[in-house]
């Protein structure tokens, strides 16, 4: 059984109508730029780490930059929550926290 999702039809000329029109205009460009920026950022990281192998801090400046950049290696730890839940569910429940957030996504018709 499919869930019925309530829908809103914005009034013409309303703030929501204007916001949705702006979203429709900007979202594809923003996605394209975000993808391009990630590609460029990843390539810069590759070039810098190749230029200074083993360094944990690498600075770079360029006339086109508003400010110099610094590439920093940041160590992090993560918890394998799926494994913990499977192997020790009591401990998992003791420390698990439920949360949520609103997400706005496109829906395929």
XYZ file of N, CA and C in Angstrom:
327
model
N 0.850 -1.181 0.000
C 0.000 0.000 0.000
C 0.891 1.237 0.000
N 0.664 2.148 -0.944
C 1.494 3.348 -1.007
C 0.955 4.418 -0.061
N 1.882 5.163 0.492
C 1.547 6.217 1.442
C 1.097 7.462 0.684
N 0.040 8.092 1.170
C -0.428 9.337 0.573
C 0.328 10.483 1.240
N 1.029 11.247 0.420
C 1.826 12.356 0.935
C 1.067 13.648 0.685
N 0.788 14.400 1.756
C 0.083 15.671 1.550
C 0.926 16.622 0.706
N 0.266 17.378 -0.130
C 0.949 18.276 -1.049
C 0.448 19.699 -0.848
N 1.287 20.655 -1.194
C 0.948 22.081 -1.097
C 1.020 22.666 -2.493
N 0.029 23.396 -2.884
C 0.036 24.133 -4.144
C 0.193 25.612 -3.807
N 1.338 26.207 -4.138
C 1.548 27.611 -3.776
C 0.615 28.546 -4.548
N 0.175 29.574 -3.876
C -0.633 30.615 -4.516
C 0.267 31.408 -5.467
N -0.222 31.690 -6.676
C 0.573 32.507 -7.594
C 0.947 33.846 -6.954
N 2.223 34.207 -7.062
C 2.701 35.467 -6.508
C 3.035 35.403 -5.024
N 2.835 34.251 -4.385
C 3.150 34.123 -2.952
C 4.657 33.986 -2.762
N 5.080 34.121 -1.528
C 6.503 33.954 -1.215
C 6.948 32.547 -1.588
N 6.125 31.536 -1.278
C 6.484 30.160 -1.616
C 6.598 29.987 -3.131
N 5.713 30.602 -3.879
C 5.768 30.545 -5.342
C 7.092 31.125 -5.837
N 7.480 32.287 -5.301
C 8.743 32.926 -5.685
C 9.946 32.064 -5.291
N 9.894 31.486 -4.088
C 11.001 30.651 -3.628
C 11.160 29.405 -4.493
N 10.060 28.777 -4.849
C 10.125 27.580 -5.684
C 10.656 27.903 -7.080
N 10.268 29.052 -7.626
C 10.781 29.461 -8.936
C 12.293 29.708 -8.868
N 12.751 30.360 -7.795
C 14.183 30.607 -7.623
C 14.937 29.290 -7.438
N 14.351 28.372 -6.672
C 14.951 27.051 -6.456
C 15.114 26.319 -7.790
N 14.057 26.330 -8.597
C 14.089 25.641 -9.892
C 15.171 26.223 -10.802
N 15.406 27.516 -10.676
C 16.425 28.165 -11.500
C 17.837 27.856 -10.986
N 18.028 27.907 -9.678
C 19.371 27.815 -9.105
C 19.853 26.391 -8.823
N 18.967 25.484 -8.477
C 19.376 24.143 -8.045
C 20.209 23.403 -9.088
N 19.807 23.346 -10.354
C 20.648 22.634 -11.336
C 22.042 23.249 -11.472
N 22.125 24.580 -11.458
C 23.430 25.245 -11.551
C 24.267 24.969 -10.317
N 23.630 25.020 -9.140
C 24.349 24.756 -7.890
C 24.887 23.327 -7.867
N 24.084 22.366 -8.306
C 24.535 20.973 -8.358
C 25.715 20.812 -9.304
N 25.628 21.445 -10.462
C 26.711 21.366 -11.445
C 27.992 21.984 -10.886
N 27.871 23.150 -10.251
C 29.042 23.816 -9.674
C 29.619 23.016 -8.505
N 28.765 22.412 -7.683
C 29.238 21.604 -6.560
C 30.028 20.398 -7.069
N 29.539 19.766 -8.126
C 30.241 18.626 -8.712
C 31.586 19.069 -9.280
N 31.583 20.183 -9.982
C 32.825 20.692 -10.574
C 33.824 21.091 -9.488
N 33.343 21.761 -8.423
C 34.216 22.171 -7.334
C 34.824 20.958 -6.634
N 34.043 19.908 -6.426
C 34.573 18.698 -5.787
C 35.660 18.071 -6.648
N 35.445 18.033 -7.955
C 36.450 17.481 -8.866
C 37.742 18.285 -8.781
N 37.614 19.602 -8.786
C 38.791 20.478 -8.716
C 39.474 20.347 -7.362
N 38.694 20.331 -6.284
C 39.253 20.207 -4.936
C 40.006 18.887 -4.778
N 39.419 17.797 -5.248
C 40.082 16.493 -5.174
C 41.384 16.498 -5.971
N 41.383 17.147 -7.121
C 42.593 17.218 -7.952
C 43.669 18.064 -7.275
N 43.277 19.163 -6.629
C 44.243 19.993 -5.895
C 44.858 19.172 -4.764
N 44.032 18.431 -4.026
C 44.547 17.582 -2.946
C 45.557 16.576 -3.487
N 45.252 15.960 -4.622
C 46.157 14.980 -5.229
C 47.480 15.630 -5.627
N 47.406 16.811 -6.225
C 48.624 17.513 -6.645
C 49.472 17.909 -5.440
N 48.839 18.427 -4.391
C 49.589 18.863 -3.212
C 50.230 17.693 -2.482
N 49.491 16.588 -2.322
C 50.074 15.440 -1.628
C 51.185 14.801 -2.452
N 51.095 14.878 -3.770
C 52.181 14.368 -4.617
C 53.405 15.269 -4.508
N 53.179 16.571 -4.336
C 54.289 17.523 -4.241
C 55.008 17.431 -2.892
N 54.293 17.045 -1.849
C 54.868 16.951 -0.501
C 54.453 15.628 0.158
N 54.972 14.499 -0.337
C 54.579 13.202 0.225
C 54.904 13.119 1.717
N 53.966 12.591 2.473
C 54.175 12.391 3.906
C 53.900 13.604 4.771
N 53.740 14.780 4.173
C 53.470 15.981 4.971
C 52.025 15.964 5.454
N 51.809 16.458 6.679
C 50.449 16.527 7.211
C 49.847 17.920 7.056
N 50.685 18.907 6.768
C 50.232 20.275 6.516
C 50.931 20.749 5.249
N 50.148 21.213 4.285
C 50.726 21.709 3.037
C 50.023 23.013 2.684
N 50.790 24.074 2.546
C 50.228 25.362 2.179
C 50.443 25.630 0.706
N 49.542 26.437 0.145
C 49.678 26.837 -1.251
C 49.013 28.200 -1.432
N 49.625 29.017 -2.266
C 49.052 30.329 -2.572
C 49.084 30.514 -4.085
N 48.213 31.375 -4.549
C 48.115 31.637 -5.984
C 47.480 33.014 -6.143
N 47.881 33.780 -7.167
C 47.307 35.110 -7.357
C 45.780 35.114 -7.502
N 45.186 34.040 -7.985
C 43.736 33.996 -8.173
C 42.980 33.758 -6.862
N 43.677 33.315 -5.834
C 43.023 33.011 -4.554
C 42.838 34.268 -3.712
N 41.727 34.361 -3.029
C 41.477 35.465 -2.105
C 42.368 35.314 -0.877
N 42.592 34.083 -0.469
C 43.483 33.785 0.654
C 44.199 32.466 0.364
N 45.378 32.275 0.952
C 46.091 31.016 0.734
C 45.268 29.818 1.231
N 45.564 28.649 0.693
C 44.905 27.422 1.119
C 45.886 26.580 1.931
N 45.347 25.763 2.817
C 46.164 24.811 3.549
C 45.477 23.460 3.514
N 46.199 22.447 3.080
C 45.713 21.074 3.101
C 46.230 20.440 4.382
N 45.325 19.908 5.175
C 45.675 19.322 6.461
C 45.140 17.908 6.540
N 45.994 16.988 6.983
C 45.518 15.629 7.221
C 44.865 15.615 8.596
N 43.612 15.206 8.646
C 42.869 15.170 9.902
C 42.478 13.715 10.171
N 43.033 13.164 11.246
C 42.700 11.792 11.617
C 41.345 11.765 12.294
N 40.574 10.732 12.011
C 39.260 10.624 12.642
C 38.991 9.173 13.021
N 38.133 9.016 13.966
C 37.687 7.702 14.400
C 36.201 7.604 14.148
N 35.758 6.448 13.707
C 34.331 6.228 13.528
C 33.940 4.949 14.250
N 32.684 4.839 14.524
C 32.161 3.668 15.201
C 31.349 2.846 14.203
N 31.622 1.576 14.135
C 30.875 0.688 13.255
C 29.571 0.333 13.970
N 28.589 1.207 13.852
C 27.340 1.041 14.595
C 26.562 -0.196 14.143
N 26.658 -0.542 12.880
C 25.961 -1.734 12.393
C 26.518 -2.994 13.074
N 27.822 -3.070 13.164
C 28.461 -4.222 13.819
C 28.163 -4.222 15.315
N 28.258 -3.059 15.948
C 27.973 -2.971 17.377
C 26.544 -3.407 17.668
N 25.616 -2.952 16.848
C 24.207 -3.315 17.030
C 24.015 -4.827 16.893
N 24.734 -5.438 15.953
C 24.602 -6.879 15.735
C 25.280 -7.687 16.843
N 26.458 -7.240 17.276
C 27.241 -8.029 18.232
C 26.933 -7.717 19.694
N 26.496 -6.486 19.974
C 26.216 -6.105 21.356
C 25.034 -5.133 21.392
N 23.828 -5.635 21.112
C 22.667 -4.750 21.007
C 22.348 -3.996 22.300
N 22.626 -4.583 23.464
C 22.352 -3.886 24.731
C 23.220 -2.640 24.870
N 24.496 -2.764 24.532
C 25.390 -1.613 24.591
C 24.974 -0.567 23.553
N 24.601 -1.037 22.379
C 24.154 -0.128 21.323
C 22.963 0.698 21.804
N 21.953 0.037 22.375
C 20.748 0.730 22.842
C 21.081 1.701 23.971
N 22.061 1.345 24.791
C 22.456 2.220 25.906
C 22.945 3.574 25.401
N 23.683 3.577 24.304
C 24.295 4.813 23.828
C 23.661 5.389 22.564
N 22.733 4.693 21.972
C 22.106 5.183 20.741
C 21.222 6.387 21.035
N 21.230 7.336 20.108
C 20.357 8.503 20.195
C 19.584 8.623 18.906
N 18.313 8.876 19.042
C 17.476 9.052 17.863
C 17.439 10.535 17.511
N 17.516 10.828 16.250
C 17.460 12.208 15.788
C 16.787 12.265 14.438
N 16.687 13.433 13.894
C 16.077 13.594 12.582
C 16.357 14.978 12.033
N 16.103 15.137 10.765
C 16.257 16.434 10.120
C 15.329 16.491 8.922
N 14.978 17.678 8.509
C 14.159 17.868 7.317
C 15.069 17.805 6.107
N 14.635 17.092 5.073
C 15.395 16.988 3.836
C 14.483 17.333 2.663
N 14.942 18.249 1.821
C 14.184 18.652 0.635
C 14.837 17.991 -0.575
N 14.101 17.116 -1.260
C 14.648 16.392 -2.397
C 13.640 16.375 -3.537
N 14.164 16.264 -4.716
C 13.309 16.110 -5.881
C 12.721 14.717 -5.919
N 11.490 14.614 -6.430
C 10.796 13.331 -6.524
C 10.519 13.045 -7.987
N 10.919 11.872 -8.439
C 10.659 11.496 -9.824
C 9.187 11.175 -9.989
N 8.559 11.715 -11.041
C 7.132 11.473 -11.243
C 6.811 10.026 -11.564
